[in-house]
Tab-separated table of C-alpha atoms in Angstrom:
chain	number	residue	atom	x	y	z
Z	506	MET	CA	-100.327	34.137	-130.279
Z	507	THR	CA	-100.176	34.478	-126.498
Z	508	MET	CA	-102.487	32.911	-123.940
Z	509	ASN	CA	-105.367	35.051	-122.689
Z	510	GLU	CA	-106.937	35.176	-119.236
Z	511	GLU	CA	-109.807	32.853	-120.156
Z	512	ASP	CA	-107.445	30.194	-121.543
Z	513	ALA	CA	-105.398	30.441	-118.353
Z	514	ARG	CA	-108.489	29.882	-116.192
Z	515	HIS	CA	-109.519	26.818	-118.211
Z	516	PHE	CA	-105.972	25.458	-117.997
Z	517	ALA	CA	-105.829	25.988	-114.228
Z	518	ALA	CA	-109.198	24.278	-113.745
Z	519	ALA	CA	-108.110	21.196	-115.715
Z	520	PHE	CA	-104.779	21.104	-113.909
Z	521	GLU	CA	-106.482	21.359	-110.530
Z	522	ARG	CA	-108.737	18.420	-111.402
Z	523	MET	CA	-105.629	16.316	-112.052
Z	524	VAL	CA	-104.037	17.444	-108.784
Z	525	ASP	CA	-107.175	16.559	-106.836
Z	526	ALA	CA	-107.417	13.152	-108.529
Z	527	VAL	CA	-103.790	12.186	-107.834
Z	528	SER	CA	-103.942	13.558	-104.279
Z	529	VAL	CA	-106.552	10.917	-103.433
Z	530	ALA	CA	-103.729	8.363	-103.561
Z	531	LEU	CA	-100.955	10.594	-102.180
Z	532	LEU	CA	-102.293	12.334	-99.127
Z	533	GLY	CA	-100.594	15.546	-98.019
Z	534	LYS	CA	-98.273	15.696	-101.031
Z	535	GLN	CA	-99.910	18.325	-103.224
Z	536	ASP	CA	-96.670	20.252	-103.817
Z	537	VAL	CA	-94.910	17.170	-105.210
Z	538	VAL	CA	-98.006	16.207	-107.189
Z	539	ARG	CA	-98.081	19.656	-108.798
Z	540	LEU	CA	-94.418	19.369	-109.730
Z	541	ALA	CA	-94.944	15.893	-111.221
Z	542	LEU	CA	-97.940	17.017	-113.253
Z	543	THR	CA	-96.035	20.080	-114.423
Z	544	CYS	CA	-93.378	17.681	-115.708
Z	545	MET	CA	-95.928	15.612	-117.583
Z	546	VAL	CA	-97.754	18.529	-119.187
Z	547	SER	CA	-94.405	20.095	-120.144
Z	548	GLY	CA	-93.364	16.863	-121.865
Z	549	GLY	CA	-90.586	16.233	-119.354
Z	550	HIS	CA	-89.470	13.510	-116.956
Z	551	LEU	CA	-89.088	13.334	-113.192
Z	552	LEU	CA	-86.216	12.078	-111.038
Z	553	LEU	CA	-87.138	11.098	-107.467
Z	554	GLU	CA	-84.344	10.741	-104.936
Z	555	ASP	CA	-86.129	9.225	-102.007
Z	556	LEU	CA	-86.182	6.445	-99.453
Z	557	PRO	CA	-88.116	3.196	-100.042
Z	558	GLY	CA	-91.783	3.078	-99.093
Z	559	THR	CA	-92.657	6.729	-99.662
Z	560	GLY	CA	-95.184	6.188	-102.455
Z	561	LYS	CA	-93.177	6.454	-105.677
Z	562	THR	CA	-95.043	3.605	-107.383
Z	563	SER	CA	-98.355	5.021	-106.196
Z	564	LEU	CA	-97.456	8.380	-107.730
Z	565	ALA	CA	-96.826	6.814	-111.144
Z	566	ARG	CA	-100.030	4.764	-111.058
Z	567	ALA	CA	-102.131	7.654	-109.792
Z	568	ILE	CA	-100.905	10.022	-112.502
Z	569	ALA	CA	-101.601	7.409	-115.180
Z	570	ARG	CA	-105.133	6.809	-113.862
Z	571	SER	CA	-105.833	10.549	-113.600
Z	572	VAL	CA	-105.351	10.920	-117.366
Z	573	ALA	CA	-106.923	7.566	-118.342
Z	574	GLY	CA	-103.482	6.263	-119.313
Z	575	THR	CA	-101.396	3.212	-118.505
Z	576	SER	CA	-98.401	2.683	-116.255
Z	577	ALA	CA	-95.527	0.243	-115.987
Z	578	ARG	CA	-92.849	-0.370	-113.385
Z	579	ILE	CA	-89.336	-1.514	-114.307
Z	580	GLN	CA	-87.145	-2.765	-111.471
Z	581	PHE	CA	-83.617	-1.864	-112.546
Z	582	THR	CA	-81.040	-4.520	-111.640
Z	583	PRO	CA	-77.459	-5.211	-112.795
Z	584	ASP	CA	-78.644	-8.004	-115.136
Z	585	LEU	CA	-81.399	-5.935	-116.799
Z	586	LEU	CA	-80.953	-5.731	-120.584
Z	587	PRO	CA	-81.842	-2.808	-122.898
Z	588	SER	CA	-84.368	-5.039	-124.694
Z	589	ASP	CA	-86.150	-5.554	-121.358
Z	590	ILE	CA	-86.965	-1.849	-121.515
Z	591	THR	CA	-87.498	-1.019	-125.165
Z	592	GLY	CA	-88.826	-4.311	-126.525
Z	593	VAL	CA	-87.467	-6.950	-128.888
Z	594	GLN	CA	-87.961	-8.409	-132.358
Z	595	ILE	CA	-89.283	-12.000	-132.237
Z	596	TYR	CA	-89.500	-14.320	-135.219
Z	597	ASP	CA	-93.030	-15.562	-135.914
Z	598	GLN	CA	-92.706	-18.954	-137.584
Z	599	ARG	CA	-96.295	-18.996	-138.776
Z	600	GLN	CA	-96.024	-15.593	-140.439
Z	601	GLN	CA	-92.360	-16.217	-141.335
Z	602	ARG	CA	-91.352	-12.722	-140.339
Z	603	PHE	CA	-90.052	-10.788	-137.367
Z	604	GLU	CA	-92.544	-8.967	-135.189
Z	605	PHE	CA	-91.820	-6.265	-132.652
Z	606	VAL	CA	-92.928	-6.984	-129.082
Z	607	PRO	CA	-93.132	-3.618	-127.266
Z	608	GLY	CA	-91.351	-3.183	-123.930
Z	609	PRO	CA	-92.675	-1.365	-120.860
Z	610	VAL	CA	-91.673	2.063	-122.222
Z	611	PHE	CA	-94.784	1.891	-124.406
Z	612	HIS	CA	-96.935	2.999	-121.481
Z	613	SER	CA	-98.058	6.492	-120.515
Z	614	ILE	CA	-96.138	6.635	-117.238
Z	615	VAL	CA	-93.025	4.491	-116.750
Z	616	LEU	CA	-91.544	4.055	-113.277
Z	617	ALA	CA	-87.828	3.268	-113.596
Z	618	ASP	CA	-87.264	2.043	-110.041
Z	619	GLU	CA	-83.686	2.339	-108.719
Z	620	ILE	CA	-82.430	3.347	-112.140
Z	621	ASN	CA	-78.838	3.628	-110.943
Z	622	ARG	CA	-78.674	-0.127	-110.189
Z	623	ALA	CA	-78.552	-1.035	-113.885
Z	624	SER	CA	-75.450	-0.869	-116.060
Z	625	PRO	CA	-74.726	2.279	-118.092
Z	626	LYS	CA	-75.615	0.384	-121.278
Z	627	THR	CA	-79.082	-0.395	-119.932
Z	628	GLN	CA	-79.526	3.127	-118.575
Z	629	SER	CA	-78.747	4.500	-122.026
Z	630	ALA	CA	-81.679	2.537	-123.471
Z	631	LEU	CA	-83.900	5.274	-122.057
Z	632	LEU	CA	-82.018	8.180	-123.627
Z	633	GLU	CA	-83.645	8.116	-127.057
Z	634	VAL	CA	-87.190	7.595	-125.832
Z	635	MET	CA	-86.865	10.278	-123.143
Z	636	GLU	CA	-85.553	12.847	-125.606
Z	637	GLU	CA	-87.417	11.996	-128.807
Z	638	GLY	CA	-90.423	9.914	-127.736
Z	639	ARG	CA	-89.475	6.955	-129.885
Z	640	VAL	CA	-87.540	3.684	-129.766
Z	641	THR	CA	-85.264	2.251	-132.448
Z	642	VAL	CA	-84.869	-1.539	-132.450
Z	643	ASP	CA	-82.979	-3.339	-135.235
Z	644	GLY	CA	-83.104	-0.223	-137.369
Z	645	GLN	CA	-86.872	0.230	-137.070
Z	646	THR	CA	-88.334	3.238	-135.278
Z	647	HIS	CA	-91.407	2.889	-133.062
Z	648	GLU	CA	-93.220	5.909	-131.628
Z	649	VAL	CA	-94.427	5.775	-128.035
Z	650	GLY	CA	-97.841	7.138	-127.139
Z	651	ARG	CA	-98.758	10.470	-125.599
Z	652	PRO	CA	-98.584	11.440	-122.849
Z	653	PHE	CA	-95.279	9.821	-121.986
Z	654	MET	CA	-93.246	10.407	-118.828
Z	655	VAL	CA	-90.452	8.537	-117.106
Z	656	ILE	CA	-90.394	8.726	-113.310
Z	657	ALA	CA	-87.000	7.410	-112.238
Z	658	THR	CA	-86.013	6.749	-108.635
Z	659	GLN	CA	-82.707	6.654	-106.821
Z	660	ASN	CA	-82.045	5.668	-103.222
Z	661	PRO	CA	-79.926	8.485	-101.738
Z	662	ILE	CA	-78.710	6.310	-98.846
Z	663	ASP	CA	-77.791	2.888	-100.261
Z	664	ASN	CA	-75.177	3.415	-102.995
Z	665	ALA	CA	-73.634	-0.066	-102.878
Z	666	GLY	CA	-73.571	-1.722	-106.292
Z	667	THR	CA	-74.893	1.320	-108.145
Z	668	TYR	CA	-73.857	3.094	-111.340
Z	669	PRO	CA	-74.172	6.905	-111.018
Z	670	LEU	CA	-76.186	8.506	-113.793
Z	671	PRO	CA	-74.007	10.475	-116.233
Z	672	GLU	CA	-74.584	14.211	-116.588
Z	673	ALA	CA	-76.033	13.760	-120.095
Z	674	GLN	CA	-78.791	11.530	-118.741
Z	675	ILE	CA	-79.478	13.546	-115.617
Z	676	ASP	CA	-79.937	16.621	-117.806
Z	677	ARG	CA	-82.816	14.871	-119.583
Z	678	PHE	CA	-84.899	14.910	-116.424
Z	679	LEU	CA	-86.929	18.091	-116.273
Z	680	MET	CA	-87.116	18.051	-112.471
Z	681	ARG	CA	-85.739	16.306	-109.430
Z	682	THR	CA	-87.603	16.172	-106.153
Z	683	ALA	CA	-88.529	13.845	-103.281
Z	684	LEU	CA	-91.846	12.672	-101.855
Z	685	GLY	CA	-90.689	12.327	-98.273
Z	686	TYR	CA	-92.756	10.929	-95.446
Z	687	PRO	CA	-96.355	12.123	-94.913
Z	688	ASP	CA	-97.276	14.460	-92.092
Z	689	ARG	CA	-99.000	13.092	-89.000
Z	690	ASP	CA	-102.583	13.775	-90.119
Z	691	SER	CA	-102.006	12.287	-93.576
Z	692	LEU	CA	-100.347	9.205	-92.109
Z	693	MET	CA	-103.243	8.688	-89.703
Z	694	GLN	CA	-105.676	8.932	-92.614
Z	695	VAL	CA	-103.673	6.328	-94.524
Z	696	LEU	CA	-103.572	4.036	-91.500
Z	697	SER	CA	-107.328	4.376	-90.957
Z	698	GLY	CA	-107.825	2.884	-94.409
Z	699	VAL	CA	-105.222	0.143	-94.008
Z	700	SER	CA	-107.656	-2.440	-95.428
Z	701	LEU	CA	-107.353	-0.676	-98.778
Z	702	ARG	CA	-104.075	-2.084	-100.127
Z	703	ASP	CA	-103.839	0.205	-103.159
Z	704	ARG	CA	-105.165	3.746	-102.821
Z	705	THR	CA	-104.594	4.354	-106.532
Z	706	GLU	CA	-107.748	2.299	-107.140
Z	707	LEU	CA	-109.649	5.309	-105.803
Z	708	VAL	CA	-108.232	7.627	-108.471
Z	709	GLN	CA	-110.712	8.546	-111.187
Z	710	PRO	CA	-109.741	10.035	-114.575
Z	711	ALA	CA	-109.764	13.821	-114.421
Z	712	ILE	CA	-109.023	14.401	-118.109
Z	713	THR	CA	-108.327	12.243	-121.154
Z	714	ALA	CA	-104.864	11.396	-122.457
Z	715	PRO	CA	-105.224	13.571	-125.615
Z	716	MET	CA	-106.095	16.531	-123.394
Z	717	VAL	CA	-102.646	16.341	-121.764
Z	718	GLU	CA	-101.008	17.068	-125.101
Z	719	GLU	CA	-103.512	19.853	-125.722
Z	720	LEU	CA	-102.667	21.414	-122.341
Z	721	GLY	CA	-99.001	21.303	-123.300
Z	722	ARG	CA	-99.719	23.162	-126.534
Z	723	VAL	CA	-101.761	25.749	-124.643
Z	724	ALA	CA	-98.943	26.263	-122.131
Z	725	ASP	CA	-96.552	26.987	-125.001
Z	726	HIS	CA	-98.450	30.254	-125.525
Z	727	VAL	CA	-97.820	31.569	-122.010
Z	728	MET	CA	-95.966	34.855	-122.348
Z	729	VAL	CA	-92.415	35.199	-121.020
Z	730	ARG	CA	-91.152	38.776	-121.120
Z	731	ASP	CA	-87.615	39.565	-122.221
Z	732	GLU	CA	-86.818	40.653	-118.657
Z	733	VAL	CA	-87.687	37.190	-117.361
Z	734	LEU	CA	-85.748	35.465	-120.155
Z	735	GLY	CA	-82.769	37.637	-119.253
Z	736	TYR	CA	-83.261	36.623	-115.621
Z	737	VAL	CA	-82.984	32.939	-116.570
Z	738	SER	CA	-79.932	33.657	-118.742
Z	739	ASP	CA	-78.200	35.518	-115.907
Z	740	ILE	CA	-78.942	32.664	-113.489
Z	741	ALA	CA	-77.315	30.204	-115.892
Z	742	ASP	CA	-74.267	32.434	-116.405
Z	743	VAL	CA	-73.701	32.897	-112.684
Z	744	SER	CA	-74.127	29.151	-112.066
Z	745	ARG	CA	-71.309	28.426	-114.525
Z	746	GLU	CA	-68.972	30.955	-112.920
Z	747	HIS	CA	-69.726	30.174	-109.272
Z	748	PRO	CA	-66.527	29.187	-107.422
Z	749	LYS	CA	-68.191	26.168	-105.818
Z	750	VAL	CA	-69.657	24.813	-109.076
Z	751	LYS	CA	-67.952	22.366	-111.414
Z	752	LEU	CA	-70.793	22.149	-113.947
Z	753	GLY	CA	-73.419	24.871	-114.352
Z	754	VAL	CA	-76.784	25.042	-116.077
Z	755	SER	CA	-76.715	24.003	-119.741
Z	756	THR	CA	-78.674	25.506	-122.627
Z	757	ARG	CA	-80.965	22.456	-122.484
Z	758	GLY	CA	-81.471	23.195	-118.813
Z	759	CYS	CA	-82.476	26.795	-119.573
Z	760	LEU	CA	-85.004	25.633	-122.156
Z	761	ALA	CA	-86.446	23.157	-119.670
Z	762	TYR	CA	-86.563	25.902	-117.025
Z	763	VAL	CA	-88.642	28.229	-119.213
Z	764	ARG	CA	-90.901	25.407	-120.393
Z	765	ALA	CA	-91.647	24.344	-116.824
Z	766	ALA	CA	-92.238	27.948	-115.757
Z	767	LYS	CA	-94.828	28.387	-118.515
Z	768	THR	CA	-96.780	25.348	-117.342
Z	769	TRP	CA	-96.451	26.393	-113.699
Z	770	ALA	CA	-97.801	29.874	-114.460
Z	771	ALA	CA	-100.732	28.516	-116.482
Z	772	ALA	CA	-101.545	26.057	-113.683
Z	773	ASP	CA	-101.776	29.098	-111.397
Z	774	GLY	CA	-104.261	30.705	-113.779
Z	775	ARG	CA	-101.874	33.270	-115.243
Z	776	PRO	CA	-101.050	33.811	-118.942
Z	777	PHE	CA	-97.557	35.106	-118.117
Z	778	VAL	CA	-94.465	33.988	-116.189
Z	779	THR	CA	-93.206	36.012	-113.228
Z	780	PRO	CA	-89.800	36.024	-111.534
Z	781	ASP	CA	-91.480	34.298	-108.590
Z	782	ASP	CA	-92.206	31.297	-110.845
Z	783	ILE	CA	-88.522	31.170	-111.762
Z	784	ARG	CA	-87.495	31.257	-108.111
Z	785	ARG	CA	-90.052	28.619	-107.052
Z	786	LEU	CA	-88.857	26.125	-109.656
Z	787	ALA	CA	-85.135	26.759	-109.165
Z	788	VAL	CA	-84.327	23.807	-106.912
Z	789	PRO	CA	-86.507	21.196	-108.699
Z	790	VAL	CA	-85.285	22.219	-112.174
Z	791	LEU	CA	-81.686	23.249	-111.476
Z	792	GLY	CA	-80.738	21.197	-108.414
Z	793	HIS	CA	-79.686	18.095	-110.375
Z	794	ARG	CA	-78.097	20.069	-113.210
Z	795	ILE	CA	-75.608	21.954	-111.046
Z	796	ARG	CA	-72.612	19.827	-110.056
Z	797	LEU	CA	-70.523	21.047	-107.152
Z	798	SER	CA	-66.750	20.944	-107.194
Z	799	GLN	CA	-64.993	18.267	-105.185
Z	800	GLU	CA	-63.719	20.886	-102.736
Z	801	ALA	CA	-67.237	22.193	-102.147
Z	802	ARG	CA	-68.538	18.680	-101.487
Z	803	LEU	CA	-65.710	17.970	-99.059
Z	804	ASN	CA	-66.552	21.194	-97.238
Z	805	GLY	CA	-70.135	20.012	-96.796
Z	806	ASP	CA	-71.747	22.508	-99.184
Z	807	ASP	CA	-75.016	21.528	-100.843
Z	808	VAL	CA	-76.694	22.528	-104.088
Z	809	GLU	CA	-79.615	24.276	-102.381
Z	810	THR	CA	-77.233	26.673	-100.614
Z	811	VAL	CA	-75.407	27.410	-103.862
Z	812	ILE	CA	-78.728	28.123	-105.605
Z	813	ASP	CA	-79.598	30.542	-102.802
Z	814	ASP	CA	-76.250	32.263	-103.397
Z	815	ILE	CA	-76.982	32.532	-107.120
Z	816	PHE	CA	-80.316	34.231	-106.460
Z	817	ILE	CA	-78.629	36.674	-104.134
Z	818	ASP	CA	-76.174	37.612	-106.896
Z	819	VAL	CA	-78.811	37.798	-109.654
Z	820	LYS	CA	-81.398	40.458	-109.021
Z	821	ALA	CA	-84.937	39.765	-110.147
Z	822	PRO	CA	-86.461	42.169	-112.689
Z	823	LEU	CA	-88.723	44.713	-111.049
Z	824	ARG	CA	-91.492	44.424	-113.628
Z	825	ARG	CA	-93.501	41.344	-112.684
Z	826	ALA	CA	-96.634	41.491	-114.781
Z	827	VAL	CA	-97.811	42.210	-118.286
């Protein structure tokens, strides 16, 4: 069963309410907010590569409040342990049995701040929960709630004492983007309300947490024509063969690409995906999945330029609608 026009309008209206709610805390950042909410509705996770003080924590809190959920912030450090993330079994002497004490991943939105400052062992504690939505501790499996999204941050400037994320973990993030600094008008508006220390307190729930999962199920029914699926497949093939690329788009990356495009189209009020949706999401979805060769990096090439080259080589299908 495919989505119809009425379902698409209802989806877009609900999505817009979330965007408006989160934008109260993040002024002038609607594009990033839409990407982040697309991640959440698609059941994915977001990687932010940004400078300190740009509003990453506010984004996580605002998204959680917009869906009547909860949020948690984990400051990743070299001495952080996996149990500090997932939780731990503690022996209750009165009950004479072990009880599981949940970690911060049992919140709706989890901000993993400076994720690359923790050891690879600690980083890997997020792999299972990001992929499967559950945590296994001492052989017992514990499901996390829904919605669930990890927003991880990396500082692109200060790399001292960091552990680069392996490709397998990077591939589990649906999108990568950056908040950046606000424009002049937005900054002035923030400064005019400087007495308000936390703008996320202004965010009101736009929908309920169960509705997020329902929106995700609705987005699954957005139609993607064979021509558009072939477009995505050709993009992946060219990325793997590009002379400047060491690692191209994986099958998991293609699945994530189509899933995000479905949500993006529905949020625009359309029951079908167009090639324009594929092009718009290329950098956020593919930018962290494509690894340049060492020679390309030494020559100063960047991923965005390579993606532009790929879209020059791969022609979009002419048929753009149903």
